[in-house]
PDB file of C-alpha atoms in Angstrom:
ATOM      1  CA  MET Q   1     -31.541  15.419  49.925  1.00 48.00           C
ATOM      2  CA  SER Q   2     -30.949  14.042  53.413  1.00 53.00           C
ATOM      3  CA  GLY Q   3     -34.601  13.206  54.186  1.00 59.00           C
ATOM      4  CA  TRP Q   4     -34.998  10.815  51.287  1.00 57.00           C
ATOM      5  CA  LYS Q   5     -35.328   7.078  52.027  1.00 64.00           C
ATOM      6  CA  LYS Q   6     -35.629   3.991  49.841  1.00 64.00           C
ATOM      7  CA  VAL Q   7     -39.188   3.086  50.870  1.00 68.00           C
ATOM      8  CA  LEU Q   8     -42.405   3.123  48.901  1.00 68.00           C
ATOM      9  CA  TYR Q   9     -45.070   3.104  51.619  1.00 70.00           C
ATOM     10  CA  ILE Q  10     -44.154   6.449  53.175  1.00 73.00           C
ATOM     11  CA  ARG Q  11     -45.189   9.694  51.553  1.00 75.00           C
ATOM     12  CA  GLN Q  12     -42.095  11.845  51.083  1.00 73.00           C
ATOM     13  CA  ASN Q  13     -41.491  15.483  50.300  1.00 78.00           C
ATOM     14  CA  VAL Q  14     -40.124  14.716  46.819  1.00 76.00           C
ATOM     15  CA  PRO Q  15     -41.885  14.063  43.490  1.00 79.00           C
ATOM     16  CA  ASP Q  16     -42.766  10.516  42.494  1.00 73.00           C
ATOM     17  CA  ASN Q  17     -40.262  10.605  39.655  1.00 76.00           C
ATOM     18  CA  TYR Q  18     -37.416  11.845  41.839  1.00 77.00           C
ATOM     19  CA  VAL Q  19     -34.058  10.149  41.239  1.00 75.00           C
ATOM     20  CA  ASP Q  20     -31.342  10.516  43.846  1.00 74.00           C
ATOM     21  CA  ASP Q  21     -27.696  10.986  42.885  1.00 72.00           C
ATOM     22  CA  SER Q  22     -26.863   7.616  44.456  1.00 69.00           C
ATOM     23  CA  PHE Q  23     -29.228   5.738  42.136  1.00 65.00           C
ATOM     24  CA  LEU Q  24     -27.436   2.707  40.634  1.00 62.00           C
ATOM     25  CA  ASP Q  25     -24.139   3.949  42.012  1.00 61.00           C
ATOM     26  CA  GLN Q  26     -22.971   0.344  42.190  1.00 56.00           C
ATOM     27  CA  MET Q  27     -22.995   0.043  38.437  1.00 58.00           C
ATOM     28  CA  LYS Q  28     -19.596  -0.189  36.786  1.00 54.00           C
ATOM     29  CA  ASN Q  29     -19.225   0.794  33.176  1.00 53.00           C
ATOM     30  CA  ASN Q  30     -16.476  -0.562  30.947  1.00 52.00           C
ATOM     31  CA  LEU Q  31     -15.246  -3.116  33.466  1.00 51.00           C
ATOM     32  CA  ASN Q  32     -11.611  -4.101  32.907  1.00 56.00           C
ATOM     33  CA  SER Q  33     -11.283  -1.546  30.113  1.00 60.00           C
ATOM     34  CA  HIS Q  34      -8.224   0.603  29.551  1.00 69.00           C
ATOM     35  CA  THR Q  35      -8.012   4.241  28.625  1.00 75.00           C
ATOM     36  CA  TYR Q  36      -5.587   4.598  25.737  1.00 81.00           C
ATOM     37  CA  ASP Q  37      -3.409   7.573  24.959  1.00 88.00           C
ATOM     38  CA  TYR Q  38      -3.263   8.500  21.286  1.00 92.00           C
ATOM     39  CA  TRP Q  39       0.497   8.900  20.942  1.00 92.00           C
ATOM     40  CA  THR Q  40       1.122   5.723  22.925  1.00 91.00           C
ATOM     41  CA  VAL Q  41      -1.074   3.772  20.509  1.00 91.00           C
ATOM     42  CA  VAL Q  42       0.703   5.441  17.576  1.00 93.00           C
ATOM     43  CA  LEU Q  43       4.039   4.274  18.943  1.00 92.00           C
ATOM     44  CA  GLN Q  44       2.834   0.738  19.639  1.00 91.00           C
ATOM     45  CA  SER Q  45       1.389   0.433  16.124  1.00 93.00           C
ATOM     46  CA  GLY Q  46       4.976   0.216  14.960  1.00 93.00           C
ATOM     47  CA  VAL Q  47       5.002  -3.556  15.569  1.00 94.00           C
ATOM     48  CA  VAL Q  48       2.333  -3.970  12.864  1.00 94.00           C
ATOM     49  CA  THR Q  49       4.240  -1.702  10.496  1.00 96.00           C
ATOM     50  CA  GLN Q  50       7.432  -3.665  11.067  1.00 96.00           C
ATOM     51  CA  GLN Q  51       5.790  -6.968  10.146  1.00 96.00           C
ATOM     52  CA  ILE Q  52       4.260  -5.493   6.997  1.00 96.00           C
ATOM     53  CA  CYS Q  53       7.671  -4.122   6.045  1.00 96.00           C
ATOM     54  CA  SER Q  54       9.253  -7.530   6.649  1.00 96.00           C
ATOM     55  CA  VAL Q  55       6.803  -9.133   4.223  1.00 97.00           C
ATOM     56  CA  CYS Q  56       7.446  -6.413   1.636  1.00 96.00           C
ATOM     57  CA  ILE Q  57      11.226  -6.784   1.987  1.00 97.00           C
ATOM     58  CA  PHE Q  58      10.933 -10.534   1.408  1.00 97.00           C
ATOM     59  CA  VAL Q  59       8.839 -10.000  -1.724  1.00 96.00           C
ATOM     60  CA  ALA Q  60      11.244  -7.299  -2.963  1.00 96.00           C
ATOM     61  CA  VAL Q  61      14.258  -9.605  -2.535  1.00 97.00           C
ATOM     62  CA  PHE Q  62      12.428 -12.323  -4.484  1.00 96.00           C
ATOM     63  CA  LEU Q  63      11.719  -9.886  -7.313  1.00 95.00           C
ATOM     64  CA  TYR Q  64      15.327  -8.687  -7.301  1.00 96.00           C
ATOM     65  CA  MET Q  65      16.599 -12.249  -7.710  1.00 95.00           C
ATOM     66  CA  SER Q  66      13.883 -13.082 -10.248  1.00 94.00           C
ATOM     67  CA  ASN Q  67      14.972 -10.113 -12.408  1.00 93.00           C
ATOM     68  CA  ASP Q  68      18.675 -10.998 -11.966  1.00 92.00           C
ATOM     69  CA  TRP Q  69      19.315  -7.735 -10.151  1.00 94.00           C
ATOM     70  CA  LEU Q  70      20.667  -9.563  -7.144  1.00 94.00           C
ATOM     71  CA  ASP Q  71      22.825 -12.659  -6.966  1.00 96.00           C
ATOM     72  CA  PRO Q  72      21.426 -15.388  -4.648  1.00 95.00           C
ATOM     73  CA  ARG Q  73      24.872 -15.989  -3.134  1.00 96.00           C
ATOM     74  CA  THR Q  74      25.002 -12.321  -2.166  1.00 96.00           C
ATOM     75  CA  VAL Q  75      21.596 -12.652  -0.519  1.00 96.00           C
ATOM     76  CA  PHE Q  76      22.737 -15.699   1.437  1.00 96.00           C
ATOM     77  CA  ILE Q  77      26.028 -14.136   2.588  1.00 96.00           C
ATOM     78  CA  ALA Q  78      24.507 -10.762   3.507  1.00 96.00           C
ATOM     79  CA  SER Q  79      21.529 -12.261   5.347  1.00 95.00           C
ATOM     80  CA  SER Q  80      23.799 -14.724   7.167  1.00 95.00           C
ATOM     81  CA  LEU Q  81      26.096 -11.940   8.349  1.00 97.00           C
ATOM     82  CA  LEU Q  82      23.118  -9.907   9.557  1.00 95.00           C
ATOM     83  CA  SER Q  83      21.788 -13.016  11.334  1.00 95.00           C
ATOM     84  CA  VAL Q  84      25.109 -13.514  13.111  1.00 95.00           C
ATOM     85  CA  ILE Q  85      25.125  -9.865  14.221  1.00 95.00           C
ATOM     86  CA  GLY Q  86      21.513 -10.181  15.362  1.00 94.00           C
ATOM     87  CA  TYR Q  87      22.301 -13.381  17.253  1.00 93.00           C
ATOM     88  CA  ILE Q  88      25.168 -11.673  19.086  1.00 93.00           C
ATOM     89  CA  CYS Q  89      22.902  -8.765  20.050  1.00 92.00           C
ATOM     90  CA  TYR Q  90      20.149 -11.153  21.163  1.00 91.00           C
ATOM     91  CA  ASP Q  91      22.623 -13.203  23.180  1.00 88.00           C
ATOM     92  CA  GLN Q  92      23.913 -10.099  24.942  1.00 88.00           C
ATOM     93  CA  MET Q  93      20.397  -8.955  25.814  1.00 87.00           C
ATOM     94  CA  THR Q  94      19.463 -12.379  27.210  1.00 82.00           C
ATOM     95  CA  SER Q  95      22.740 -13.109  29.001  1.00 76.00           C
ATOM     96  CA  SER Q  96      21.226 -12.194  32.377  1.00 69.00           C
ATOM     97  CA  THR Q  97      18.273 -14.597  31.997  1.00 71.00           C
ATOM     98  CA  PRO Q  98      18.295 -18.401  31.725  1.00 65.00           C
ATOM     99  CA  ARG Q  99      18.033 -19.725  28.168  1.00 63.00           C
ATOM    100  CA  VAL Q 100      15.031 -21.739  27.017  1.00 60.00           C
ATOM    101  CA  ASP Q 101      15.486 -25.512  27.517  1.00 64.00           C
ATOM    102  CA  ASN Q 102      19.018 -24.816  28.776  1.00 72.00           C
ATOM    103  CA  ARG Q 103      20.295 -24.474  25.219  1.00 77.00           C
ATOM    104  CA  THR Q 104      23.916 -23.472  24.779  1.00 82.00           C
ATOM    105  CA  ARG Q 105      25.589 -21.465  22.045  1.00 84.00           C
ATOM    106  CA  TYR Q 106      27.004 -24.715  20.712  1.00 86.00           C
ATOM    107  CA  ASP Q 107      23.467 -26.052  20.300  1.00 87.00           C
ATOM    108  CA  ASP Q 108      22.478 -22.939  18.376  1.00 88.00           C
ATOM    109  CA  VAL Q 109      25.475 -23.194  16.053  1.00 90.00           C
ATOM    110  CA  LYS Q 110      24.828 -26.901  15.481  1.00 92.00           C
ATOM    111  CA  SER Q 111      21.184 -26.219  14.618  1.00 91.00           C
ATOM    112  CA  ALA Q 112      22.217 -23.495  12.166  1.00 92.00           C
ATOM    113  CA  VAL Q 113      24.752 -25.756  10.444  1.00 93.00           C
ATOM    114  CA  MET Q 114      22.233 -28.587  10.175  1.00 94.00           C
ATOM    115  CA  PHE Q 115      19.660 -26.221   8.662  1.00 92.00           C
ATOM    116  CA  VAL Q 116      22.157 -24.974   6.076  1.00 93.00           C
ATOM    117  CA  VAL Q 117      23.258 -28.495   5.122  1.00 93.00           C
ATOM    118  CA  PHE Q 118      19.783 -30.003   4.883  1.00 93.00           C
ATOM    119  CA  GLY Q 119      18.328 -26.875   3.302  1.00 92.00           C
ATOM    120  CA  PHE Q 120      20.891 -26.838   0.526  1.00 93.00           C
ATOM    121  CA  GLY Q 121      20.534 -30.570   0.026  1.00 92.00           C
ATOM    122  CA  LEU Q 122      16.749 -30.396  -0.258  1.00 91.00           C
ATOM    123  CA  SER Q 123      16.683 -27.330  -2.505  1.00 91.00           C
ATOM    124  CA  PRO Q 124      16.738 -29.367  -5.758  1.00 90.00           C
ATOM    125  CA  ILE Q 125      13.642 -31.199  -4.517  1.00 89.00           C
ATOM    126  CA  LEU Q 126      11.867 -27.968  -3.590  1.00 88.00           C
ATOM    127  CA  MET Q 127      12.456 -26.681  -7.120  1.00 87.00           C
ATOM    128  CA  THR Q 128      10.250 -29.450  -8.521  1.00 85.00           C
ATOM    129  CA  LEU Q 129       7.418 -29.358  -5.996  1.00 83.00           C
ATOM    130  CA  THR Q 130       5.124 -27.096  -8.001  1.00 83.00           C
ATOM    131  CA  GLU Q 131       6.072 -27.899 -11.587  1.00 81.00           C
ATOM    132  CA  THR Q 132       2.481 -28.808 -12.464  1.00 84.00           C
ATOM    133  CA  ILE Q 133       1.001 -25.665 -10.883  1.00 88.00           C
ATOM    134  CA  SER Q 134       0.663 -22.474 -12.908  1.00 91.00           C
ATOM    135  CA  THR Q 135       2.581 -19.371 -11.913  1.00 89.00           C
ATOM    136  CA  ASP Q 136      -0.630 -17.370 -11.408  1.00 92.00           C
ATOM    137  CA  THR Q 137      -1.866 -19.956  -8.905  1.00 94.00           C
ATOM    138  CA  ILE Q 138       1.486 -19.878  -7.107  1.00 94.00           C
ATOM    139  CA  TYR Q 139       1.354 -16.089  -6.804  1.00 94.00           C
ATOM    140  CA  ALA Q 140      -2.251 -16.216  -5.574  1.00 95.00           C
ATOM    141  CA  MET Q 141      -1.389 -18.771  -2.893  1.00 95.00           C
ATOM    142  CA  THR Q 142       1.679 -16.757  -1.915  1.00 96.00           C
ATOM    143  CA  THR Q 143      -0.383 -13.585  -1.529  1.00 96.00           C
ATOM    144  CA  PHE Q 144      -2.948 -15.371   0.623  1.00 96.00           C
ATOM    145  CA  MET Q 145      -0.253 -16.938   2.825  1.00 96.00           C
ATOM    146  CA  LEU Q 146       1.637 -13.689   3.328  1.00 96.00           C
ATOM    147  CA  LEU Q 147      -1.604 -11.938   4.278  1.00 96.00           C
ATOM    148  CA  SER Q 148      -2.248 -14.759   6.748  1.00 95.00           C
ATOM    149  CA  ASN Q 149       1.214 -14.196   8.181  1.00 95.00           C
ATOM    150  CA  ILE Q 150       0.369 -10.552   8.822  1.00 95.00           C
ATOM    151  CA  CYS Q 151      -3.086 -11.290  10.257  1.00 93.00           C
ATOM    152  CA  PHE Q 152      -2.070 -14.100  12.639  1.00 92.00           C
ATOM    153  CA  HIS Q 153       1.320 -12.735  13.670  1.00 92.00           C
ATOM    154  CA  ASP Q 154       1.959 -12.364  17.400  1.00 89.00           C
ATOM    155  CA  TYR Q 155       2.028  -8.607  17.988  1.00 89.00           C
ATOM    156  CA  GLY Q 156       2.022  -8.976  21.756  1.00 79.00           C
ATOM    157  CA  ALA Q 157      -1.769  -8.954  22.222  1.00 75.00           C
ATOM    158  CA  THR Q 158      -3.744 -11.749  23.877  1.00 72.00           C
ATOM    159  CA  ALA Q 159      -6.411 -12.600  21.321  1.00 71.00           C
ATOM    160  CA  ALA Q 160      -7.882 -15.776  19.865  1.00 68.00           C
ATOM    161  CA  VAL Q 161      -6.749 -14.821  16.370  1.00 75.00           C
ATOM    162  CA  VAL Q 162      -3.077 -14.730  17.401  1.00 82.00           C
ATOM    163  CA  SER Q 163      -1.124 -17.814  16.383  1.00 86.00           C
ATOM    164  CA  GLY Q 164       2.621 -17.568  16.015  1.00 86.00           C
ATOM    165  CA  ALA Q 165       2.896 -21.096  14.621  1.00 90.00           C
ATOM    166  CA  LEU Q 166       0.212 -20.489  11.979  1.00 92.00           C
ATOM    167  CA  SER Q 167       1.789 -17.181  10.997  1.00 94.00           C
ATOM    168  CA  PHE Q 168       5.253 -18.686  10.610  1.00 94.00           C
ATOM    169  CA  ASN Q 169       4.021 -21.752   8.726  1.00 95.00           C
ATOM    170  CA  ALA Q 170       2.083 -19.542   6.323  1.00 96.00           C
ATOM    171  CA  ALA Q 171       5.218 -17.517   5.606  1.00 96.00           C
ATOM    172  CA  ILE Q 172       7.313 -20.646   5.029  1.00 95.00           C
ATOM    173  CA  PHE Q 173       4.658 -22.066   2.710  1.00 95.00           C
ATOM    174  CA  ALA Q 174       4.722 -18.808   0.751  1.00 95.00           C
ATOM    175  CA  SER Q 175       8.520 -18.909   0.541  1.00 95.00           C
ATOM    176  CA  VAL Q 176       8.452 -22.500  -0.742  1.00 94.00           C
ATOM    177  CA  CYS Q 177       5.940 -21.472  -3.401  1.00 93.00           C
ATOM    178  CA  LEU Q 178       8.135 -18.610  -4.575  1.00 94.00           C
ATOM    179  CA  ALA Q 179      11.341 -20.630  -4.323  1.00 93.00           C
ATOM    180  CA  SER Q 180       9.875 -23.287  -6.622  1.00 91.00           C
ATOM    181  CA  ARG Q 181       9.658 -20.714  -9.428  1.00 90.00           C
ATOM    182  CA  PHE Q 182      13.463 -20.537  -9.676  1.00 92.00           C
ATOM    183  CA  ASP Q 183      15.635 -22.745 -11.855  1.00 88.00           C
ATOM    184  CA  THR Q 184      18.800 -22.982  -9.754  1.00 92.00           C
ATOM    185  CA  THR Q 185      19.578 -24.526  -6.387  1.00 93.00           C
ATOM    186  CA  TRP Q 186      21.151 -21.345  -5.066  1.00 95.00           C
ATOM    187  CA  HIS Q 187      18.068 -19.250  -5.824  1.00 95.00           C
ATOM    188  CA  THR Q 188      15.812 -21.738  -4.053  1.00 95.00           C
ATOM    189  CA  PHE Q 189      18.131 -22.163  -1.087  1.00 96.00           C
ATOM    190  CA  SER Q 190      18.649 -18.416  -0.639  1.00 96.00           C
ATOM    191  CA  THR Q 191      14.882 -17.788  -0.729  1.00 96.00           C
ATOM    192  CA  ILE Q 192      14.117 -20.390   1.929  1.00 95.00           C
ATOM    193  CA  THR Q 193      17.006 -19.283   4.130  1.00 96.00           C
ATOM    194  CA  PHE Q 194      16.067 -15.624   3.905  1.00 97.00           C
ATOM    195  CA  ALA Q 195      12.436 -16.487   4.735  1.00 96.00           C
ATOM    196  CA  VAL Q 196      13.453 -18.296   7.919  1.00 96.00           C
ATOM    197  CA  GLU Q 197      15.686 -15.413   8.944  1.00 96.00           C
ATOM    198  CA  ILE Q 198      13.145 -12.655   8.358  1.00 96.00           C
ATOM    199  CA  PHE Q 199      10.034 -14.505   9.593  1.00 96.00           C
ATOM    200  CA  ALA Q 200      11.477 -16.524  12.488  1.00 94.00           C
ATOM    201  CA  LEU Q 201      14.682 -14.912  13.753  1.00 94.00           C
ATOM    202  CA  TRP Q 202      13.998 -11.251  13.058  1.00 95.00           C
ATOM    203  CA  PRO Q 203      10.648 -11.098  14.955  1.00 94.00           C
ATOM    204  CA  GLU Q 204      12.295 -12.607  18.048  1.00 92.00           C
ATOM    205  CA  LEU Q 205      15.036  -9.992  17.954  1.00 93.00           C
ATOM    206  CA  ARG Q 206      12.445  -7.242  17.490  1.00 93.00           C
ATOM    207  CA  ARG Q 207      10.528  -8.396  20.556  1.00 92.00           C
ATOM    208  CA  LYS Q 208      13.679  -8.465  22.637  1.00 91.00           C
ATOM    209  CA  ILE Q 209      14.703  -4.987  21.481  1.00 91.00           C
ATOM    210  CA  LYS Q 210      11.226  -3.679  22.287  1.00 90.00           C
ATOM    211  CA  LEU Q 211      11.454  -5.210  25.768  1.00 89.00           C
ATOM    212  CA  LYS Q 212      14.996  -4.090  26.556  1.00 89.00           C
ATOM    213  CA  ILE Q 213      15.054  -0.799  24.656  1.00 89.00           C
ATOM    214  CA  PRO Q 214      11.460   0.544  24.516  1.00 85.00           C
ATOM    215  CA  HIS Q 215      12.555   3.872  23.047  1.00 86.00           C
ATOM    216  CA  GLY Q 216      14.185   2.066  20.126  1.00 86.00           C
ATOM    217  CA  LEU Q 217      10.808   0.987  18.712  1.00 89.00           C
ATOM    218  CA  LEU Q 218      10.233   4.290  16.926  1.00 92.00           C
ATOM    219  CA  GLY Q 219      13.678   4.369  15.356  1.00 92.00           C
ATOM    220  CA  MET Q 220      13.492   0.733  14.266  1.00 94.00           C
ATOM    221  CA  THR Q 221      10.085   1.303  12.644  1.00 95.00           C
ATOM    222  CA  PHE Q 222      11.316   4.413  10.830  1.00 95.00           C
ATOM    223  CA  VAL Q 223      14.411   2.645   9.481  1.00 95.00           C
ATOM    224  CA  MET Q 224      12.391  -0.348   8.266  1.00 95.00           C
ATOM    225  CA  VAL Q 225       9.882   1.891   6.461  1.00 96.00           C
ATOM    226  CA  ILE Q 226      12.685   3.811   4.724  1.00 96.00           C
ATOM    227  CA  VAL Q 227      14.506   0.617   3.680  1.00 96.00           C
ATOM    228  CA  THR Q 228      11.312  -1.027   2.439  1.00 96.00           C
ATOM    229  CA  CYS Q 229      10.160   1.989   0.436  1.00 96.00           C
ATOM    230  CA  THR Q 230      13.616   2.327  -1.121  1.00 95.00           C
ATOM    231  CA  MET Q 231      13.604  -1.319  -2.190  1.00 95.00           C
ATOM    232  CA  LEU Q 232      10.074  -1.109  -3.582  1.00 95.00           C
ATOM    233  CA  VAL Q 233      10.706   2.074  -5.584  1.00 95.00           C
ATOM    234  CA  CYS Q 234      13.111   0.190  -7.838  1.00 91.00           C
ATOM    235  CA  VAL Q 235      10.491  -2.514  -8.482  1.00 92.00           C
ATOM    236  CA  SER Q 236       7.226  -0.592  -8.410  1.00 91.00           C
ATOM    237  CA  PRO Q 237       6.885   3.105  -7.458  1.00 93.00           C
ATOM    238  CA  VAL Q 238       3.139   2.555  -7.076  1.00 95.00           C
ATOM    239  CA  GLY Q 239       3.823  -0.229  -4.579  1.00 93.00           C
ATOM    240  CA  ALA Q 240       6.079   2.068  -2.569  1.00 95.00           C
ATOM    241  CA  ILE Q 241       3.360   4.738  -2.479  1.00 96.00           C
ATOM    242  CA  LEU Q 242       0.761   2.166  -1.414  1.00 96.00           C
ATOM    243  CA  LEU Q 243       3.048   0.935   1.345  1.00 95.00           C
ATOM    244  CA  LEU Q 244       3.639   4.467   2.589  1.00 95.00           C
ATOM    245  CA  GLY Q 245      -0.103   5.149   2.557  1.00 96.00           C
ATOM    246  CA  THR Q 246      -0.764   1.903   4.447  1.00 96.00           C
ATOM    247  CA  VAL Q 247       1.840   2.826   7.060  1.00 95.00           C
ATOM    248  CA  LEU Q 248       0.321   6.278   7.556  1.00 95.00           C
ATOM    249  CA  PHE Q 249      -3.159   4.761   7.825  1.00 96.00           C
ATOM    250  CA  ILE Q 250      -2.094   2.168  10.419  1.00 95.00           C
ATOM    251  CA  THR Q 251       0.073   4.602  12.366  1.00 94.00           C
ATOM    252  CA  PHE Q 252      -2.212   7.623  12.610  1.00 94.00           C
ATOM    253  CA  ILE Q 253      -5.761   6.877  11.409  1.00 95.00           C
ATOM    254  CA  CYS Q 254      -6.343   3.538  13.167  1.00 94.00           C
ATOM    255  CA  PRO Q 255      -5.232   4.822  16.619  1.00 93.00           C
ATOM    256  CA  TYR Q 256      -7.511   7.828  16.127  1.00 94.00           C
ATOM    257  CA  TRP Q 257     -10.459   5.498  15.428  1.00 93.00           C
ATOM    258  CA  LEU Q 258      -9.615   3.443  18.493  1.00 89.00           C
ATOM    259  CA  ILE Q 259      -9.634   6.508  20.740  1.00 89.00           C
ATOM    260  CA  LYS Q 260     -12.879   7.811  19.241  1.00 88.00           C
ATOM    261  CA  LEU Q 261     -14.712   4.480  19.451  1.00 84.00           C
ATOM    262  CA  GLN Q 262     -13.588   3.650  22.970  1.00 79.00           C
ATOM    263  CA  PRO Q 263     -16.428   5.604  24.714  1.00 73.00           C
ATOM    264  CA  TYR Q 264     -18.964   3.441  22.856  1.00 73.00           C
ATOM    265  CA  LYS Q 265     -17.724   0.337  24.629  1.00 68.00           C
ATOM    266  CA  ASN Q 266     -20.463   0.502  27.267  1.00 62.00           C
ATOM    267  CA  ASN Q 267     -20.589  -2.892  28.959  1.00 63.00           C
ATOM    268  CA  ILE Q 268     -22.664  -2.301  32.090  1.00 61.00           C
ATOM    269  CA  HIS Q 269     -21.821  -4.471  35.095  1.00 61.00           C
ATOM    270  CA  GLY Q 270     -23.499  -4.547  38.494  1.00 60.00           C
ATOM    271  CA  PRO Q 271     -24.722  -6.685  41.409  1.00 62.00           C
ATOM    272  CA  TRP Q 272     -27.079  -8.542  39.080  1.00 62.00           C
ATOM    273  CA  ASP Q 273     -24.226 -10.279  37.222  1.00 65.00           C
ATOM    274  CA  GLU Q 274     -23.854 -14.011  37.521  1.00 67.00           C
ATOM    275  CA  ALA Q 275     -21.566 -15.256  40.239  1.00 68.00           C
ATOM    276  CA  VAL Q 276     -18.044 -16.168  39.118  1.00 70.00           C
ATOM    277  CA  ILE Q 277     -16.144 -18.912  40.929  1.00 73.00           C
ATOM    278  CA  LYS Q 278     -12.640 -17.776  41.767  1.00 72.00           C
ATOM    279  CA  GLU Q 279      -9.883 -20.326  41.995  1.00 65.00           C
TER     280      GLU Q 279
END
């Protein structure tokens, strides 16, 4: 109504409880919020699924070696070959950008050789670290550490709970606990080596693939779920079913909750907010 004015001492031709359409038009709801698309969130949830699958693959390999279904030398050779292939792919994808700390390929090879030498040399010591601790306690600590790895892993979000160092250290601690349950140097060495490869090297390659080949995220997630379920079926069919149910829950149910709950994020901002000093 064009004759309406924001004054109280003049009698106007509108009711006392009249509210104009411009009332509080300077208010801003959901400041700095983002509107998410369901299928985009479903696709991006693959990074969580991949980390869960990585943890399950590590546990499955440990059980395979513990039951003598898999030779530790085979684990070391196969994982090393896959690491070399992954390193070549990573190097090709980062060839156009400067390397961190100006490291060369020679430096990377030297670091790998030193890790293998010292890791194999220290494996007999790692075998005796937890001799006085019961197996049930070791498995409980391992479960807690692997869950911590999943919770604190860097999924690409900026949050206070994210800590790549804490996540990696928790995984290594869990691998040391499991490796100490073996009776041979090769079993211990293969467990530690495989843990470093799947919890340190593999996440870096996944991030680079996601950055360089965004459409490959779906295929990589699908392949990891199939491989993990196949490995778990031989150990525990119930575990494979639980993993599949967890993947479906994270992939489809959680994004649906996020979309449905987003309208309830009603942080009202306006001219009354405290002043913020800008640098």
